[in-house]
Coordinates of C-alpha atoms and ligand atoms in Angstrom, one line a residue:
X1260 CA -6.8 -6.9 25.7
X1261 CA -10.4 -7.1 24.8
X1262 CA -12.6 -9.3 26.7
X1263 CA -13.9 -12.2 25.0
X1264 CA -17.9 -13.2 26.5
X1265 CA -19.0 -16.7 26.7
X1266 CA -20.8 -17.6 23.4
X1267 CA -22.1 -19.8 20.9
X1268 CA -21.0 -20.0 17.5
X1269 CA -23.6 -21.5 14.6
X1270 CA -22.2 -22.3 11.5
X1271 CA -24.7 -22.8 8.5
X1272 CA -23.0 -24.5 6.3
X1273 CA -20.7 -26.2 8.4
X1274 CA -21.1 -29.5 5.9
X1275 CA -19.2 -27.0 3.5
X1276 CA -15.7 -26.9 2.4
X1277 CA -14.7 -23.5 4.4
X1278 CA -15.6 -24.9 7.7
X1279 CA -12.6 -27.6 7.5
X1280 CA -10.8 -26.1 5.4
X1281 CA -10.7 -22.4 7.0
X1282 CA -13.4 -21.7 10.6
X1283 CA -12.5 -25.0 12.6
X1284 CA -8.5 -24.7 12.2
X1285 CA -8.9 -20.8 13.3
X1286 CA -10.9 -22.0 15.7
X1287 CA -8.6 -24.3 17.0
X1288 CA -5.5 -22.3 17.6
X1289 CA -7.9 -19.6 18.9
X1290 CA -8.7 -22.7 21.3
X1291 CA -4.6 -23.4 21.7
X1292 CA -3.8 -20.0 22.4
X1293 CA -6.3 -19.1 24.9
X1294 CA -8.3 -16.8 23.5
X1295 CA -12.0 -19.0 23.6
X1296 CA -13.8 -17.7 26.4
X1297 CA -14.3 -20.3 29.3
X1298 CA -18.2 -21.4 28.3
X1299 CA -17.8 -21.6 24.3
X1300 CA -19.6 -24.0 22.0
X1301 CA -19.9 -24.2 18.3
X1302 CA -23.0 -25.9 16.2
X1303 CA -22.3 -26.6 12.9
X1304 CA -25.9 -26.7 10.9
X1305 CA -26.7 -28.1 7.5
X1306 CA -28.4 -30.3 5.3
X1307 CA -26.0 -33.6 5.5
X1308 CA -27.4 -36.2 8.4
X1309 CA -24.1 -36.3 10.8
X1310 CA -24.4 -37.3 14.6
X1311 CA -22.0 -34.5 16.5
X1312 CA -19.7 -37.4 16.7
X1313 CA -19.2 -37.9 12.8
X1314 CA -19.2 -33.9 12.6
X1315 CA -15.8 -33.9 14.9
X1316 CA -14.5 -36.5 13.1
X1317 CA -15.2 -34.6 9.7
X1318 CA -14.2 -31.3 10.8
X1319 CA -11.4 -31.8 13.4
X1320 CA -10.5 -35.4 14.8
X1321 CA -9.5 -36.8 10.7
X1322 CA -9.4 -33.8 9.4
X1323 CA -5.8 -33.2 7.3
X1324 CA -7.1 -29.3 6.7
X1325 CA -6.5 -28.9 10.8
X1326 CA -3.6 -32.4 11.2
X1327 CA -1.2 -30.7 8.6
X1328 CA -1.2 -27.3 10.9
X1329 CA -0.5 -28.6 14.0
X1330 CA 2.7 -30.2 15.8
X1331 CA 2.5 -34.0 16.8
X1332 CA 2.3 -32.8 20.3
X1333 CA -0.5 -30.6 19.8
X1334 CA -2.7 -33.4 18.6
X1335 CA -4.3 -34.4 21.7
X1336 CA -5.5 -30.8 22.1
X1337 CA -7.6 -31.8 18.5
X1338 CA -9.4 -34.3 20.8
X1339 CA -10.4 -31.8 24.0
X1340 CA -10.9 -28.7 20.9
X1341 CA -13.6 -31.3 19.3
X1342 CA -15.8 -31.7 22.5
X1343 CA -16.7 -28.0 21.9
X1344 CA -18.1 -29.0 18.6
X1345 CA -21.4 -30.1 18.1
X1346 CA -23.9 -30.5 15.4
X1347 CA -27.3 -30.4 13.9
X1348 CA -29.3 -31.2 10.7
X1349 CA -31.3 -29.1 9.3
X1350 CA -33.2 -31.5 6.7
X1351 CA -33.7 -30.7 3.0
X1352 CA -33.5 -27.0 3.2
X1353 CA -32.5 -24.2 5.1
X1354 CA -35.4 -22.2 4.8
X1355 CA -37.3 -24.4 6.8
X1356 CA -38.8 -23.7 10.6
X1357 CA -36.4 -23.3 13.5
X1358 CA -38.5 -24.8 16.0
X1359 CA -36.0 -27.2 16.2
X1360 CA -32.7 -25.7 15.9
X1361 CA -33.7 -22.8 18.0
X1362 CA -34.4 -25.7 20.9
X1363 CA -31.0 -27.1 20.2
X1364 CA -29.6 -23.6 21.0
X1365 CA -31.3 -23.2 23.5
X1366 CA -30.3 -26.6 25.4
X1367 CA -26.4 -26.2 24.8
X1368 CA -27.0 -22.3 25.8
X1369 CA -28.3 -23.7 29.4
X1370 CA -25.8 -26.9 29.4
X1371 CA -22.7 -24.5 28.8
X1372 CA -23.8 -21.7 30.6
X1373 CA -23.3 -19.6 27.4
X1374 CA -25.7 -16.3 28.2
X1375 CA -27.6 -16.1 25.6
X1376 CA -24.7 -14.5 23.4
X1377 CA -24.9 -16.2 19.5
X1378 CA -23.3 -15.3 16.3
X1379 CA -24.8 -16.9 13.0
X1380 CA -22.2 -17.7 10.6
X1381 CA -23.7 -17.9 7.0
X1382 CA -21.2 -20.0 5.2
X1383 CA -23.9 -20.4 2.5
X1384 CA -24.8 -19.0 -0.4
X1385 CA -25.9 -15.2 -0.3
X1386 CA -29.2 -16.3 -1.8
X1387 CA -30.3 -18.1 1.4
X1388 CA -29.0 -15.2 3.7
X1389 CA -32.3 -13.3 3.9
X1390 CA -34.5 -16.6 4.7
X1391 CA -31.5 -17.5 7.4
X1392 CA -31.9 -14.2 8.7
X1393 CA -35.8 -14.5 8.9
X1394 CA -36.4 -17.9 10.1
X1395 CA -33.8 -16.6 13.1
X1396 CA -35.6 -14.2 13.7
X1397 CA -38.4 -15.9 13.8
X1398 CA -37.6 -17.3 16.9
X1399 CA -36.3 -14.0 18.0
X1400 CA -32.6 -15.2 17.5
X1401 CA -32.1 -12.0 16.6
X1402 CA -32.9 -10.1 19.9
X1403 CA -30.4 -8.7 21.5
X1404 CA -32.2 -7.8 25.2
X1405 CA -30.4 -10.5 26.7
X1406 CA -26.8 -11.1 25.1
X1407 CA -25.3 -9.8 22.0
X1408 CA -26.7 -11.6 18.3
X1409 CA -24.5 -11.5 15.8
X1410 CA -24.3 -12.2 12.1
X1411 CA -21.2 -13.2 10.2
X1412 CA -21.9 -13.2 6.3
X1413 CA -19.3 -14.9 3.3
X1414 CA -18.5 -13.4 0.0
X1415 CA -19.8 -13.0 -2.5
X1416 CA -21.5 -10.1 -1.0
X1417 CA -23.7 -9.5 -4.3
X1418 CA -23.4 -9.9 -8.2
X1419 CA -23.7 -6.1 -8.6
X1420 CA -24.9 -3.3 -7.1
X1421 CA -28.4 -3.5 -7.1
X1422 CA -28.2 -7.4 -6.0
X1423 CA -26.1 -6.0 -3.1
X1424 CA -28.7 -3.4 -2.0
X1425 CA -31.1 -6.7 -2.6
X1426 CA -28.9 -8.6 0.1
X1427 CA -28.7 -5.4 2.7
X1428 CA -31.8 -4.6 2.6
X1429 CA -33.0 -8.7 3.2
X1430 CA -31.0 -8.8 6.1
X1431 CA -31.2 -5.5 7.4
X1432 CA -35.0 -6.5 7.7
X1433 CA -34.2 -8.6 11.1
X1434 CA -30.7 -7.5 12.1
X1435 CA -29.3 -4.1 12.5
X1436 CA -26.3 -3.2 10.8
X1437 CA -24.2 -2.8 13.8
X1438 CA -24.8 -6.9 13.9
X1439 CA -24.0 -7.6 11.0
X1440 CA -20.0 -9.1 9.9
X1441 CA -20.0 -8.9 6.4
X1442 CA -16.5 -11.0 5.8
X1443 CA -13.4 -9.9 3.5
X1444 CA -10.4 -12.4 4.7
X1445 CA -8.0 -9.7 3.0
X1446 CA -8.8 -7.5 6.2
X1447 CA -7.7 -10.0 8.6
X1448 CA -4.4 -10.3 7.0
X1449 CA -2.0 -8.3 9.1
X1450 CA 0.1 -6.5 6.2
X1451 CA -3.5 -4.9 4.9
X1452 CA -3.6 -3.8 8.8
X1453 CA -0.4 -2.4 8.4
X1454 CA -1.6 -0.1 5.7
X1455 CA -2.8 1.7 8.3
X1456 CA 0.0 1.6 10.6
X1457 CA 2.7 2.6 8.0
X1458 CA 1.0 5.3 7.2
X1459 CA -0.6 7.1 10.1
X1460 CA 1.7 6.2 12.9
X1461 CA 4.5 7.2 11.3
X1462 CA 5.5 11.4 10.3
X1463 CA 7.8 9.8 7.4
X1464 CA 5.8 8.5 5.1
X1465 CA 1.6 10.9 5.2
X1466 CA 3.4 14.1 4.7
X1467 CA 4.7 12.4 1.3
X1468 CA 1.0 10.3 0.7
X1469 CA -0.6 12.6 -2.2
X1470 CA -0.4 13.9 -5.7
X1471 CA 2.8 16.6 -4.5
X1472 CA 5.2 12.9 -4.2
X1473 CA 3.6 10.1 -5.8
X1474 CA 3.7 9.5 -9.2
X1475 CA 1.4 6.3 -9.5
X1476 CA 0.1 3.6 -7.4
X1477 CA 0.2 0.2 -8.3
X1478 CA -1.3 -3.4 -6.8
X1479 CA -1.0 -6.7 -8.2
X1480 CA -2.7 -9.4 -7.0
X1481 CA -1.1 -12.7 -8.6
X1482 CA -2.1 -16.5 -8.0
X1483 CA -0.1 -19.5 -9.6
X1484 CA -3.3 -21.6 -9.0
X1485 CA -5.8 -21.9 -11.6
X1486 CA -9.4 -22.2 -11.0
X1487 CA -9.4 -25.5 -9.6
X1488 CA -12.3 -27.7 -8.5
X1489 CA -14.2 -24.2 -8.6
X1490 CA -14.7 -23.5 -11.9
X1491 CA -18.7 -23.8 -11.7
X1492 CA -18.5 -20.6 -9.4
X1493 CA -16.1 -19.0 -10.9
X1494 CA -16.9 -19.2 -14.3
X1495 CA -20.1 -16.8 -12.8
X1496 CA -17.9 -14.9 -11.0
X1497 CA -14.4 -13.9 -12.2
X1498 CA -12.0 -11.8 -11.6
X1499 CA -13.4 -8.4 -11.1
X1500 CA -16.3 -9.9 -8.8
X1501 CA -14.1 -12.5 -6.9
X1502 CA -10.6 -10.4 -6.4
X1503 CA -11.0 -6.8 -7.3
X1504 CA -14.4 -5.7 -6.2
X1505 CA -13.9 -6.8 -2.4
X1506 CA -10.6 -7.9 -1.7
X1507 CA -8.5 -5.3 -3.6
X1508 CA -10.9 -2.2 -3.4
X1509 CA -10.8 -2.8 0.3
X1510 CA -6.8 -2.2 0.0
X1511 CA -7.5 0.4 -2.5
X1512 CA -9.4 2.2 0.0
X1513 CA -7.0 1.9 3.2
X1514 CA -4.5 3.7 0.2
X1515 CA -6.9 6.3 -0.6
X1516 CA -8.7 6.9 2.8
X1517 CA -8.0 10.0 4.6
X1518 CA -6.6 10.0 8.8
X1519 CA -9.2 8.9 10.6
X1520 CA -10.0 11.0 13.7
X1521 CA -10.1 7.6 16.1
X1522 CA -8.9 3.6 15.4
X1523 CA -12.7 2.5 16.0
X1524 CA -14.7 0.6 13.6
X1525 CA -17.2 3.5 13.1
X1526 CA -14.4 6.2 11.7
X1527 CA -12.0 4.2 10.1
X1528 CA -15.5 2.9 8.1
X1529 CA -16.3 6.6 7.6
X1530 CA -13.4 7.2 5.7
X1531 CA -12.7 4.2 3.7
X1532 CA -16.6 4.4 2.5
X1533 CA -15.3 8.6 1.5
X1534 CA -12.5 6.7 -0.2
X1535 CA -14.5 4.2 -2.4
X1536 CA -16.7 6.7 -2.5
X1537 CA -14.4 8.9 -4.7
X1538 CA -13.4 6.6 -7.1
X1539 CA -13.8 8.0 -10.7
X1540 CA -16.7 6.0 -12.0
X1541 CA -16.2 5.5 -15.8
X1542 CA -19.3 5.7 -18.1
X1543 CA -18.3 5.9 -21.5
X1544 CA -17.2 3.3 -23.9
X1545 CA -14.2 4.6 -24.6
X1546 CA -12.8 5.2 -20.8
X1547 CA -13.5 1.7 -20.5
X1548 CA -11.7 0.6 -23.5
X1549 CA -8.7 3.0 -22.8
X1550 CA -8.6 1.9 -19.1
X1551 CA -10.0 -1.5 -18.4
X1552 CA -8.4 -4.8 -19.9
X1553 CA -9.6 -8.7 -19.5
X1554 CA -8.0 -12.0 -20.2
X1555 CA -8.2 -15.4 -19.5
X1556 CA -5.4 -18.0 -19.5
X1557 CA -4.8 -20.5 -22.2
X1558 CA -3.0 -24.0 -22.1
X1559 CA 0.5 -24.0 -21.7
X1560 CA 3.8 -26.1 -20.8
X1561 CA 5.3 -25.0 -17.6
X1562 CA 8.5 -27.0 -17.0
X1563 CA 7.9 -29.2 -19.7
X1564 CA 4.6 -30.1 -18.3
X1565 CA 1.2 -29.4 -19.8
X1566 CA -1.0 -26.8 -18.0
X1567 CA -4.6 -26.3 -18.7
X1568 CA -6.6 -23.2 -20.4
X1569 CA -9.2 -22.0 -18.3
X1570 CA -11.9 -23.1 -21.0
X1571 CA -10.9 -26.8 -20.5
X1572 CA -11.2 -27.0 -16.7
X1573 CA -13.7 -28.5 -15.0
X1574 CA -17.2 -26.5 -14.6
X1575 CA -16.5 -24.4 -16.8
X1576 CA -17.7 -23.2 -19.8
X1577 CA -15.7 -24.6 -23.2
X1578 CA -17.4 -20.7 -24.8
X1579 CA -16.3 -19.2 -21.7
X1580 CA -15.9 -15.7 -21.5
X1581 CA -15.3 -15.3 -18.0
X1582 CA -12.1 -13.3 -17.4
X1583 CA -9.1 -14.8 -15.3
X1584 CA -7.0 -11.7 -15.2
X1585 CA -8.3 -7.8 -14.6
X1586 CA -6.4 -4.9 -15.1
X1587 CA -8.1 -1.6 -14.3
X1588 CA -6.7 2.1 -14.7
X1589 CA -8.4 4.6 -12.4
X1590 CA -8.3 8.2 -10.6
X1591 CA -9.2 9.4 -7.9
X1592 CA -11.5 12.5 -7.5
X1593 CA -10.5 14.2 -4.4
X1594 CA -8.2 17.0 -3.2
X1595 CA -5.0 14.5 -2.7
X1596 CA -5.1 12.3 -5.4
X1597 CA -6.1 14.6 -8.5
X1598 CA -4.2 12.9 -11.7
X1599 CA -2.6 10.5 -9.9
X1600 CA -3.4 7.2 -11.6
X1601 CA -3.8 3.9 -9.9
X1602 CA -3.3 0.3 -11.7
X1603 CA -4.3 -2.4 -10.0
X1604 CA -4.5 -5.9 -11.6
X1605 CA -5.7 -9.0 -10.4
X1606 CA -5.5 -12.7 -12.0
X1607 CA -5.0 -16.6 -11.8
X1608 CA -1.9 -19.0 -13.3
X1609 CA 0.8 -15.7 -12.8
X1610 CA 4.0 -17.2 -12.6
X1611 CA 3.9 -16.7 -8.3
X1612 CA 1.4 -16.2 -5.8
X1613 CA 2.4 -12.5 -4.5
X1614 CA 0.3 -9.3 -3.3
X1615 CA 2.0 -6.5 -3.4
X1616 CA 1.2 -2.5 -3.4
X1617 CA 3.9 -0.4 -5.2
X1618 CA 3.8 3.7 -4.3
X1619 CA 6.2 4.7 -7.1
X1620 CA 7.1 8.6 -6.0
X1621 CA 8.0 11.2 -8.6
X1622 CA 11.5 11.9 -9.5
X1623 CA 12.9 15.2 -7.4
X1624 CA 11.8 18.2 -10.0
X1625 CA 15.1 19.4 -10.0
X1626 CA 17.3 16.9 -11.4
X1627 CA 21.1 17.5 -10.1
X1628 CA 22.8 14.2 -11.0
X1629 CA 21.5 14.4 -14.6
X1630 CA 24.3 11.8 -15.9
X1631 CA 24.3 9.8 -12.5
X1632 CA 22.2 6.9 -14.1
X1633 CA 19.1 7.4 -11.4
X1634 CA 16.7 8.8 -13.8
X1635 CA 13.5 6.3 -14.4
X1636 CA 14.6 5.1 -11.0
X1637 CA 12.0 6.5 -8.9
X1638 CA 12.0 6.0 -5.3
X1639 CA 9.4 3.3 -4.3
X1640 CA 7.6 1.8 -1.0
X1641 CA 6.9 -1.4 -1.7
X1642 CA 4.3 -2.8 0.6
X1643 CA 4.4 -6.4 0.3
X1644 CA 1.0 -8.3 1.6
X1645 CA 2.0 -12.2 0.8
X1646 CA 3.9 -13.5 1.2
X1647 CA 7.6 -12.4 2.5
X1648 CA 5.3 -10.3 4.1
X1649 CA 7.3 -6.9 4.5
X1650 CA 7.7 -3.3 3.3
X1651 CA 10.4 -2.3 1.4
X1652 CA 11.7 1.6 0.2
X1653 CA 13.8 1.9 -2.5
X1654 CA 16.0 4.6 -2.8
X1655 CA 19.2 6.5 -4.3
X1656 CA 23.0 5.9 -3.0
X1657 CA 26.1 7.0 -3.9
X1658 CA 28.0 4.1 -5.4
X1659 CA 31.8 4.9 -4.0
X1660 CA 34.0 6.5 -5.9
X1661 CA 34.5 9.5 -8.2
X1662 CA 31.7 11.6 -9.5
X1663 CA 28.1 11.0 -8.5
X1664 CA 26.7 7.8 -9.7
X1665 CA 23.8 6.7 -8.0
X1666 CA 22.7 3.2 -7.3
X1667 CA 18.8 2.0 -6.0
X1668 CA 19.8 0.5 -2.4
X1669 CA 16.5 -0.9 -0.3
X1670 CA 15.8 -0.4 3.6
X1671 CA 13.8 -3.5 4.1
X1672 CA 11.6 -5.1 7.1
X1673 CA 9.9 -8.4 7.0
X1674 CA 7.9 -9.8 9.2
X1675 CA 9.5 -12.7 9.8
X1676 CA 12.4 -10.9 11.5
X1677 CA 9.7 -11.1 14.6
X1678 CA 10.9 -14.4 15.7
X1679 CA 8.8 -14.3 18.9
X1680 CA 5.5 -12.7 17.3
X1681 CA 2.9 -15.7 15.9
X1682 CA 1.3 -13.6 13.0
X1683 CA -2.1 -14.7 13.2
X1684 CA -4.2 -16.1 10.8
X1685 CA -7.0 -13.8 8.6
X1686 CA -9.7 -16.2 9.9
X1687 CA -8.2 -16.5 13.1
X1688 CA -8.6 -12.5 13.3
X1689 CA -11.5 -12.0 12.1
X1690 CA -13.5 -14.6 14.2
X1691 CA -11.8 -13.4 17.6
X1692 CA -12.9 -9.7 16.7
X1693 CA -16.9 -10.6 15.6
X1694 CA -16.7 -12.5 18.7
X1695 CA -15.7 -9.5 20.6
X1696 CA -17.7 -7.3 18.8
X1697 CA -15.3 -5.0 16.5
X1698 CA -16.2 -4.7 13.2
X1699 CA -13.8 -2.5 12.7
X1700 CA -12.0 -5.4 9.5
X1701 CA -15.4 -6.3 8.2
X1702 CA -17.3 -4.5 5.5
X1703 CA -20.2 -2.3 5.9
X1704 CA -23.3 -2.1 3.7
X1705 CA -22.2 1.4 2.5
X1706 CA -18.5 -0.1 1.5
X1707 CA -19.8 -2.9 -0.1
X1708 CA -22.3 -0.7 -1.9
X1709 CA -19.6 2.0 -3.3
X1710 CA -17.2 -0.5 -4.1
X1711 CA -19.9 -2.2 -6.9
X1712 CA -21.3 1.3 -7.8
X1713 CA -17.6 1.2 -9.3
X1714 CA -17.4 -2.0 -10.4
X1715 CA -20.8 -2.4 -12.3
X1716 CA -19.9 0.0 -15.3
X1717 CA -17.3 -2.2 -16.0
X1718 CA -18.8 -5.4 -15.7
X1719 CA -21.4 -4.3 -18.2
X1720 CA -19.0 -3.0 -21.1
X1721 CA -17.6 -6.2 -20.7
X1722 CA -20.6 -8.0 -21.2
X1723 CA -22.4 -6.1 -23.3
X1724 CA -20.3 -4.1 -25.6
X1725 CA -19.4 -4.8 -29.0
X1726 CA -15.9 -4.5 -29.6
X1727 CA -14.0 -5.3 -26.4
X1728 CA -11.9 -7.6 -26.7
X1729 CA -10.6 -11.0 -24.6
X1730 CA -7.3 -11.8 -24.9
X1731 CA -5.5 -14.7 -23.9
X1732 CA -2.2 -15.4 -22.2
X1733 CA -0.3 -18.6 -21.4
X1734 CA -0.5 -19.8 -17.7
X1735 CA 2.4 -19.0 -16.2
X1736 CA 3.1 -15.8 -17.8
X1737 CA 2.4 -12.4 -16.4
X1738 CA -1.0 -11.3 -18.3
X1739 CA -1.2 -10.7 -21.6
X1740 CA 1.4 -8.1 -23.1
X1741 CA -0.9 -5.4 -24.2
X1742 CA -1.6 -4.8 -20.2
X1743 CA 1.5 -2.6 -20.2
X1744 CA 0.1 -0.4 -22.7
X1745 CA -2.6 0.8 -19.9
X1746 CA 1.1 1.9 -17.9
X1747 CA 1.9 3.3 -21.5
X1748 CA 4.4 6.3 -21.2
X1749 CA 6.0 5.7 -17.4
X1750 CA 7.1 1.7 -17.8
X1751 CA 5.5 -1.7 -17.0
X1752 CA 4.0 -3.1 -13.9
X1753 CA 6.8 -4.2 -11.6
X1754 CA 6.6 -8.3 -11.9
X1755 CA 8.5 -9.9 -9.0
X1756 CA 9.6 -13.3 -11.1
X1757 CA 9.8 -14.0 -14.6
X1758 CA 7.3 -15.6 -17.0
X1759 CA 7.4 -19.2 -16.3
X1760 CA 5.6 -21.1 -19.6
X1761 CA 8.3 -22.5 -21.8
X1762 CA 6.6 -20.7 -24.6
X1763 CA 5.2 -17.6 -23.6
X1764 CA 2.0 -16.9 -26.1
X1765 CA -0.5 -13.9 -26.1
X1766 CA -3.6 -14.1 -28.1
X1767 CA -6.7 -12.5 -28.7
X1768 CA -9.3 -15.0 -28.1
X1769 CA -12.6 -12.4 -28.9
Ligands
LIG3007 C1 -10.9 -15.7 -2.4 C2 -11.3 -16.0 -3.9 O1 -11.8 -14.8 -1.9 O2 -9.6 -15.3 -2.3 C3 -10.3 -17.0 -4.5 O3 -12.6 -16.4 -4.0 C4 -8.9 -16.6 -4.2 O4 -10.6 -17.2 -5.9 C5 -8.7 -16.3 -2.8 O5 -8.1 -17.7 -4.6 C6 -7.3 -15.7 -2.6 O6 -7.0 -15.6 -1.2 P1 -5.5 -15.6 -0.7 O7 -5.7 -15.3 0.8 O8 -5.0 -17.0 -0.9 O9 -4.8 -14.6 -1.4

C-alpha cells in the first residue's frame, strides 16, 4: 500500500455545500478506516465568521450529511474525527493577503508536526482559482523545497475551451502541473476504474475491443432528480458542460484509449488525452443537426403527482434555453474505431438514476441459425457504473429442445457479491490518492483541453444557430422520442425502466 505523509489539508470554501455534504464525510471514514496519516489536520477557509468550534459543529459534530452515514456506534468517532478540524476566516474576499492565513498554517504545521506537506482544496468557483493560487504563492505556499504542495481544483473546469486554457494557464503561473488535482468524481467511482480492468487484464474481451466486433457503443447517463436548489448554476451550465464534457468524455476516453505501456498516472494520461484527442470534431451545420440533439424537461404527473418543467424551477430562467438532456452521435478517427459510432446521452428527470456503458458487438457474418430467432440480438457487455454496479454479457443459448432456437442468456457479476470488500467512496478515493500524490484519476490540462476542443462546436450551434431546435419531454420519460432517430437504422437506446409520467408528452418547445 502506498504510504500516506503527514499533512495538512485547506479547504477554500469549506463554508460551501460540498465540504458537508461530500470532503468531511470522505474524510471521516478515511479517518475510521485508518488511512489519515498519524499528524493530519484540516483548515477549512472562507468568508463566513465561525470559531473552529462552530466549524465542527457545522461540518461534522450536527451535521446529518456525515450522522445519516454512520452507525450509532461509530458516533463517538464524529467527536475525536472533529478535533482534526479546524478553521479560519478569510474576511470579505478571497483575494485578499495571506499574511494571516499563511501564519495560521504555519502554527498548526509546528503544533502537529505536519512537515511542511499542504494541499489547497479550491472548493470555490474557478474564477477565484488563479488569485487563490497567487496569493499562495505569495507566501511561497507553493514551494515545494520542503514537503510536497498540492492543489486540488472543482469542476467546472472552464466554460469552453479558451476559458479553460484561461484557467491552466492562471494557475500554471505558480504551480506546476504535476501539482495540480484537477477533480472529476466519475474517476473515483470504482466501476469507471474497472473500465480499465475489464479490459486490459483480461485476453477475453481487447482482442474483441475494435471496429472487427463492435457494432456501436452506447452510454447513458440518467438522473431522476431535476435541477434542484441549483438551478442558478445550472441554468449557465447544462447538460453538455455539467455531465458530458467531464464526466462522460472521461469514460468515453478509458473506452477509446489504447493499452497503456504502465498503470502510472503519466501513461494512462498519455493515452486517454490520444483518445479525446481523436474524437471527430464536427464543424458543419449539418453534422451537428444530423448528430447532436437537446431537450429540456417539461411539467408532468408522475404517480398522480405533479412534477415541475425545468423553466419553472427555482433560479432559473422562465425563457430558458438551457438544455436538460444531451444526446450526441460521434466517431472516432483512429485505426480501431473507423465507422464505429458512439451515442452517448446524458440528462435530468429520466425515469431512474443509472450509468451504464453498452458495447453492442456485431452479429457473427455468417449467419447459421437464420430462423433461430437471434437475429437483432446482438451480443452485448454491459458495463453497469451505478448503481447495481456490475458488468453483464449477453449472449446466445440453445433453448432445449428440437431444432436450434436460440435464447439471450446473461453471465452477470455485481459488486455487491463482494460481501467483505467496502467499495469506497469517489471522494473518499480521490482525496487518499492527491494525498499520496497519484494523479493518476484526476484530469490533466491537456484532457480537459481536448475534451472542450470537442465540445465547443456544439455548444455554439446550439446557441447560435438558426434552426436547431429544443424539444421538450415530460419528466419521467426517457428524452424526447426523436432521440432514437440519431440510432435510426440499428434500434433504440437500451432504456433499463420504463417511462414513468402518467402521460408521456414530447414537444418541440423552439
Ligand atoms: C455533478 C453534476 O458533477 O454530477 C450534477 O454537477 C450531477 O449535476 C452529478 O447531478 C451526478 O453525480 P452522480 O455521482 O450522482 O452520478
Amino acid at each position: 500500500m502506498n504510504k500516506t505523509e503527514n499533512q495538512m489539508l485547506i479547504i477554500f470554501g469549506a463554508s460551501g455545500d460540498l465540504t458537508a455534504r461530500k470532503l468531511i464525510p470522505a474524510l471521516f471514514n478515511l479517518f475510521r478506516d485508518k488511512h489519515i496519516p498519524e499528524n493530519f489536520v484540516v483548515l477549512g477557509v472562507s468568508r463566513s465568521n465561525l470559531s473552529d468550534t462552530e466549524f465542527r459543529k457545522k461540518v461534522a459534530i450536527e451535521s446529518l450529511h456525515l450522522k445519516d452515514q454512520v452507525s450509532t456506534r461509530e458516533l463517538s468517532l464524529i467527536t475525536s474525527f472533529s478535533k482534526k478540524l479546524f478553521y479560519e476566516d478569510l474576511g470579505d474576499n478571497y483575494d485578499t493577503n495571506y499574511d494571516k492565513l499563511a501564519k495560521r498554517i504555519g502554527d498548526l504545521n509546528t503544533k502537529f508536526s505536519i512537515g511542511n506537506n499542504f494541499i489547497f482544496y479550491l472548493s470555490t468557483p474557478p474564477s477565484l482559482f488563479e488569485a487563490i493560487s497567487k496569493n499562495l504563492s505569495e507566501q511561497n505556499l507553493n514551494d515545494e523545497t520542503d514537503g510536497f504542495k498540492r492543489l486540488i481544483v472543482e469542476k467546472p473546469f472552464g466554460y469552453d475551451l479558451e476559458t479553460a486554457k484561461n484557467l491552466n494557464k492562471g494557475i500554471q503561473k505558480y504551480f506546476q502541473e504535476h501539482q495540480i488535482y484537477r477533480i472529476d468524481h466519475y474517476l473515483g467511482k470504482e466501476t469507471v476504474q474497472n473500465l480499465l480492468v475489464t479490459r486490459f487484464a483480461n485476453s477475453i474481451f481487447e482482442p474483441l475491443w475494435n471496429r472487427n466486433y463492435i457494432h456501436h457503443v452506447e452510454i447513458t447517463n440518467a438522473e431522476s432528480n431535476g435541477v434542484g436548489s441549483r438551478g442558478g448554476y445550472y441554468d449557465n451550465s447544462g447538460a453538455l458542460r455539467d455531465m458530458f464534457q467531464n464526466h462522460l468524455l472521461q469514460i468515453v476516453s478509458l473506452i477509446v484509449m489504447e493499452p497503456p505501456i504502465a498503470a502510472n498516472a503519466q501513461e494512462i494520461r498519455n493515452e486517454k488525452v490520444k483518445a479525446l484527442r481523436s474524437l471527430r470534431i464536427m464543424n458543419d451545420e449539418k453534422t451537428l443537426n444530423d448528430n447532436t440533439i437537446r431537450a429540456q424537461y417539461v411539467g408532468s404527473k408522475i404517480n398522480g403527482e405533479e412534477v415541475k418543467g425545468y423553466r419553472e424551477e427555482e433560479g432559473v430562467n422562465p425563457d430558458s434555453t438551457t438544455e436538460t438532456y444531451a444526446a450526441i452521435k460521434f466517431f472516432v478517427d483512429n485505426w480501431r474505431w473507423k465507422d464505429v459510432p458512439f451515442y452517448v446521452r446524458t440528462a435530468k428527470r429520466m425515469p431512474t438514476k443509472v450509468t451504464e456503458v453498452v458495447i453492442h458487438f456485431k452479429t457473427p457474418h455468417h449467419q447459421i441459425f437464420q430462423d433461430s430467432g437471434v437475429l437483432n440480438k446482438d451480443n452485448k457487455l454491459i458495463i453497469r457504473i451505478q448503481p447495481d454496479e456490475g458488468i453483464l454479457v449477453k449472449f446466445g443459448v440453445k433453448v432445449p429442445g428440437q431444432g436450434f432456437k436460440v435464447e439471450r442468456a446473461n453471465l452477470d457479476f455485481y459488486y455487491s457479491d463482494l460481501e467483505e470488500t467496502k467499495v469506497m467512496e469517489a471522494y473518499e478515493r480521490l482525496l487518499l490518492d492527491a494525498m499520496q500524490g497519484d494523479a493518476t484519476l484526476y484530469a490533466r490540462a491537456d484532457e480537459v483541453e481536448a475534451a472542450w476542443k470537442f465540445v465547443d462546436p456544439i455548444l455554439n450551434y446550439w446557441k447560435n444557430a438558426k434552426d436547431v431546435r429544443m424539444y421538450g419531454y415530460s419528466a419521467g420519460v426517457w428524452g424526447p422520442k426523436n432521440a432514437d432517430n440519431l440510432i435510426d437504422g440499428i434500434g433504440t437506446w437500451r432504456n433499463p425502466e420504463e417511462n414513468l409520467a402518467d402521460d408521456p408528452g414530447f414537444c418541440v418547445i423552439c
